[in-house]
Structures are given as structure tokens and as C-alpha cells.
CSV table of C-alpha atoms in Angstrom, one decimal:
chain,number,residue,atom,x,y,z
A,291,MET,CA,0.0,0.0,0.0
A,292,PRO,CA,2.7,2.6,0.8
A,293,ALA,CA,4.4,1.8,-2.5
A,294,LEU,CA,1.1,2.5,-4.4
A,295,LEU,CA,0.7,5.7,-2.5
A,296,LEU,CA,4.2,6.8,-3.4
A,297,ALA,CA,3.7,5.8,-7.0
A,298,GLY,CA,0.4,7.8,-7.1
A,299,LEU,CA,2.1,10.9,-5.6
A,300,ALA,CA,5.0,10.7,-8.0
A,301,LEU,CA,2.6,10.4,-10.9
A,302,LEU,CA,0.6,13.4,-9.7
A,303,VAL,CA,3.7,15.5,-9.4
A,304,ALA,CA,5.0,14.3,-12.8
A,305,LEU,CA,1.7,15.0,-14.6
A,306,SER,CA,1.2,18.4,-13.0
A,307,GLY,CA,4.7,19.6,-14.0
A,308,SER,CA,5.2,20.9,-10.5
A,309,ASN,CA,8.3,18.9,-9.6
A,310,THR,CA,10.8,21.8,-9.9
A,311,GLN,CA,8.5,24.3,-8.1
A,312,LEU,CA,7.8,21.8,-5.3
A,313,PHE,CA,11.5,21.1,-4.9
A,314,ILE,CA,12.4,24.8,-4.7
A,315,LYS,CA,9.7,25.5,-2.1
A,316,LEU,CA,10.6,22.5,0.1
A,317,ASN,CA,14.4,23.1,-0.3
A,318,ALA,CA,14.0,26.7,0.7
A,319,ALA,CA,11.9,25.7,3.8
A,320,GLY,CA,14.8,23.6,5.0
A,321,SER,CA,17.1,26.6,4.8
A,322,SER,CA,15.7,28.0,8.1
A,323,LEU,CA,17.7,25.4,10.0
A,324,PRO,CA,21.5,25.0,10.1
A,325,PRO,CA,23.1,23.1,7.3
A,326,ALA,CA,25.1,21.0,9.8
A,327,LEU,CA,21.8,19.7,11.2
A,328,TRP,CA,20.5,18.6,7.8
A,329,ALA,CA,23.8,17.0,6.9
A,330,THR,CA,23.7,15.0,10.2
A,331,ILE,CA,20.1,14.0,9.6
A,332,THR,CA,20.7,12.9,6.0
A,333,LEU,CA,23.8,10.9,7.2
A,334,GLY,CA,21.4,9.0,9.4
A,335,GLY,CA,19.9,7.5,6.2
A,336,SER,CA,23.3,5.9,5.4
A,337,VAL,CA,23.8,4.7,9.0
A,338,LEU,CA,20.3,3.2,8.9
A,339,GLY,CA,21.2,1.6,5.6
A,340,ALA,CA,23.8,-0.5,7.3
A,341,LEU,CA,21.3,-1.5,9.9
A,342,ALA,CA,18.7,-2.4,7.3
A,343,LEU,CA,21.1,-4.6,5.4
A,344,LEU,CA,21.9,-6.4,8.5
A,345,ALA,CA,18.3,-7.0,9.4
A,346,PRO,CA,17.3,-10.6,8.7
A,347,THR,CA,14.1,-9.6,7.0
A,348,LEU,CA,12.6,-9.8,3.5
A,349,ALA,CA,12.1,-6.0,3.6
A,350,SER,CA,15.8,-5.2,3.1
A,351,PRO,CA,16.3,-7.0,-0.2
A,352,LEU,CA,13.0,-5.7,-1.5
A,353,ALA,CA,13.9,-2.2,-0.4
A,354,VAL,CA,17.2,-2.4,-2.2
A,355,LEU,CA,15.4,-3.7,-5.3
A,356,PHE,CA,12.8,-0.9,-5.1
A,357,SER,CA,15.4,1.8,-4.6
A,358,GLN,CA,18.0,0.7,-7.0
A,359,GLY,CA,15.6,-0.7,-9.6
A,360,GLY,CA,13.5,2.5,-9.4
A,361,LYS,CA,16.6,4.7,-9.9
A,362,GLN,CA,17.4,2.7,-13.1
A,363,TYR,CA,13.9,2.6,-14.4
A,364,PHE,CA,12.9,6.2,-13.8
A,365,ASP,CA,16.4,7.7,-14.3
A,366,ILE,CA,15.4,11.1,-13.1
A,367,MET,CA,18.1,13.8,-12.8
A,368,ARG,CA,18.8,15.4,-9.4
A,369,PRO,CA,18.4,19.1,-8.8
A,370,ALA,CA,22.1,19.8,-9.5
A,371,GLY,CA,21.6,18.2,-12.9
A,372,VAL,CA,18.7,20.4,-13.9
A,373,LEU,CA,18.7,23.6,-11.9
A,374,GLU,CA,21.1,26.5,-12.1
A,375,PRO,CA,23.8,26.6,-9.4
A,376,GLY,CA,22.8,29.0,-6.6
A,377,SER,CA,19.1,28.6,-7.3
A,378,PHE,CA,18.7,26.2,-4.4
A,379,ASN,CA,20.5,25.2,-1.2
A,380,LEU,CA,23.1,22.5,-1.7
A,381,ILE,CA,24.7,20.9,1.4
A,382,GLY,CA,27.4,18.3,0.8
A,383,GLN,CA,28.3,16.5,-2.4
A,384,LYS,CA,26.8,17.6,-5.7
A,385,LEU,CA,24.9,14.7,-7.2
A,386,TYR,CA,23.5,14.7,-10.7
A,387,VAL,CA,21.7,11.4,-11.6
A,388,HIS,CA,19.3,8.8,-10.2
A,389,ALA,CA,17.1,11.0,-8.0
A,390,PHE,CA,14.1,8.8,-7.6
A,391,PRO,CA,13.4,6.9,-5.4
A,392,SER,CA,15.6,8.1,-2.5
A,393,GLY,CA,17.7,5.3,-1.1
A,394,HIS,CA,18.0,7.2,2.2
A,395,ALA,CA,14.3,7.7,2.5
A,396,THR,CA,13.6,4.0,1.6
A,397,THR,CA,16.1,2.9,4.1
A,398,ALA,CA,14.7,5.1,6.9
A,399,PHE,CA,11.2,3.7,6.3
A,400,VAL,CA,12.4,0.1,6.1
A,401,VAL,CA,14.2,0.5,9.5
A,402,ALA,CA,11.1,2.3,10.9
A,403,ALA,CA,8.9,-0.5,9.8
A,404,ALA,CA,11.2,-3.1,11.4
A,405,LEU,CA,11.3,-1.2,14.6
A,406,ILE,CA,7.6,-0.7,14.8
A,407,LEU,CA,6.9,-4.4,14.0
A,408,ALA,CA,9.4,-5.5,16.6
A,409,TRP,CA,8.2,-3.0,19.3
A,410,PRO,CA,8.1,-5.0,22.5
A,411,ARG,CA,4.9,-3.6,24.0
A,412,ALA,CA,1.7,-3.8,21.8
A,413,ALA,CA,0.0,-1.2,24.1
A,414,THR,CA,2.6,1.5,23.2
A,415,ARG,CA,3.4,0.4,19.7
A,416,TRP,CA,1.3,3.1,17.9
A,417,ARG,CA,2.6,5.9,20.0
A,418,ALA,CA,6.1,4.8,19.3
A,419,ALA,CA,5.2,4.4,15.6
A,420,ALA,CA,4.3,8.0,15.4
A,421,GLY,CA,7.7,9.1,16.6
A,422,ILE,CA,9.6,6.5,14.6
A,423,LEU,CA,7.7,7.4,11.4
A,424,GLY,CA,8.3,11.1,12.2
A,425,LEU,CA,12.1,10.5,12.3
A,426,ALA,CA,11.9,8.5,9.1
A,427,GLY,CA,10.0,11.4,7.5
A,428,LEU,CA,12.7,13.8,8.8
A,429,VAL,CA,15.4,11.7,7.0
A,430,ALA,CA,13.3,11.8,3.8
A,431,PHE,CA,12.9,15.6,4.1
A,432,SER,CA,16.6,16.0,4.8
A,433,ARG,CA,17.3,14.8,1.3
A,434,ILE,CA,15.4,17.7,-0.1
A,435,ALA,CA,16.9,20.1,2.4
A,436,VAL,CA,20.4,19.2,1.4
A,437,GLY,CA,19.5,19.6,-2.3
A,438,ALA,CA,19.9,15.9,-3.2
A,439,HIS,CA,16.4,15.2,-4.3
């Protein structure tokens, strides 16, 4: 279901032609916080990636297939590949290709799902899920804030 929702949103953005405008607005919104904060949060996606690959679940291989397969199938340029330098905030390495789907965001949500499903107390699982999903969402937004997606 989440994959269908993601595909639907991607299709809506693609058909509306609002990808660039949406990126510029979201990227600018991230500039209100320090670049070091966004760089640290986005690094969390890489750290979580190591955890996800070590997780003995079916989700990790499927997430890698989704992320890497999607990048090859859609082959969408990143902001640095299509926008003028200086027209957006760029924190860290300048990347040009394979923007969609975000490997960091995919990883963050795979780890979030594993943590939620493994939460030890059913009575508090949904409260924990809200925080865990919020953190995964923050990692996903950080990829826009750093100018990578």
C-alpha cells in the first residue's frame, strides 16, 4: 500500500509539471535550520542503511530492489543536474543522476517498519510508531533540504 501511495504521488507531481517548483519551495523551507543539522540527519539514512542490510528480513532485499531498480527505471536527474547553481541550497556532495526513489528515505522507512513491528509492547506500539515514522520522514525531508532530491 505505501508503494502504491508513493507511485500515485509521483505520478501526480509528474503529470502536474510541478516537480521543480515543489522542490524549490521545500528546499527553501529547509534553509531555516542550520546546514550541519540537515547534513547530520541525512547521514542518518546511510547509517540506517547499514542496519537495514543487517536486518534478517525480507524487507531489506525488497527495499534495495525498489530503490536501485527505481533509480534505473525512472532515471530522473537530481536538482544539481537540472537547476542553475545557486538557485537552491546545496549541502554536501553535488549529485546529478538517479534521484528517484531516494535510497536514504527508503532505508529510513524500512528500518522504521522493522522497529515498529518489533516494538516489545503492543500497548505503546502506535505511540512509538508516530515518533519513529516522524524520524523517518525527517530523514526523507533532509534529502530535499540538502539539495539531493
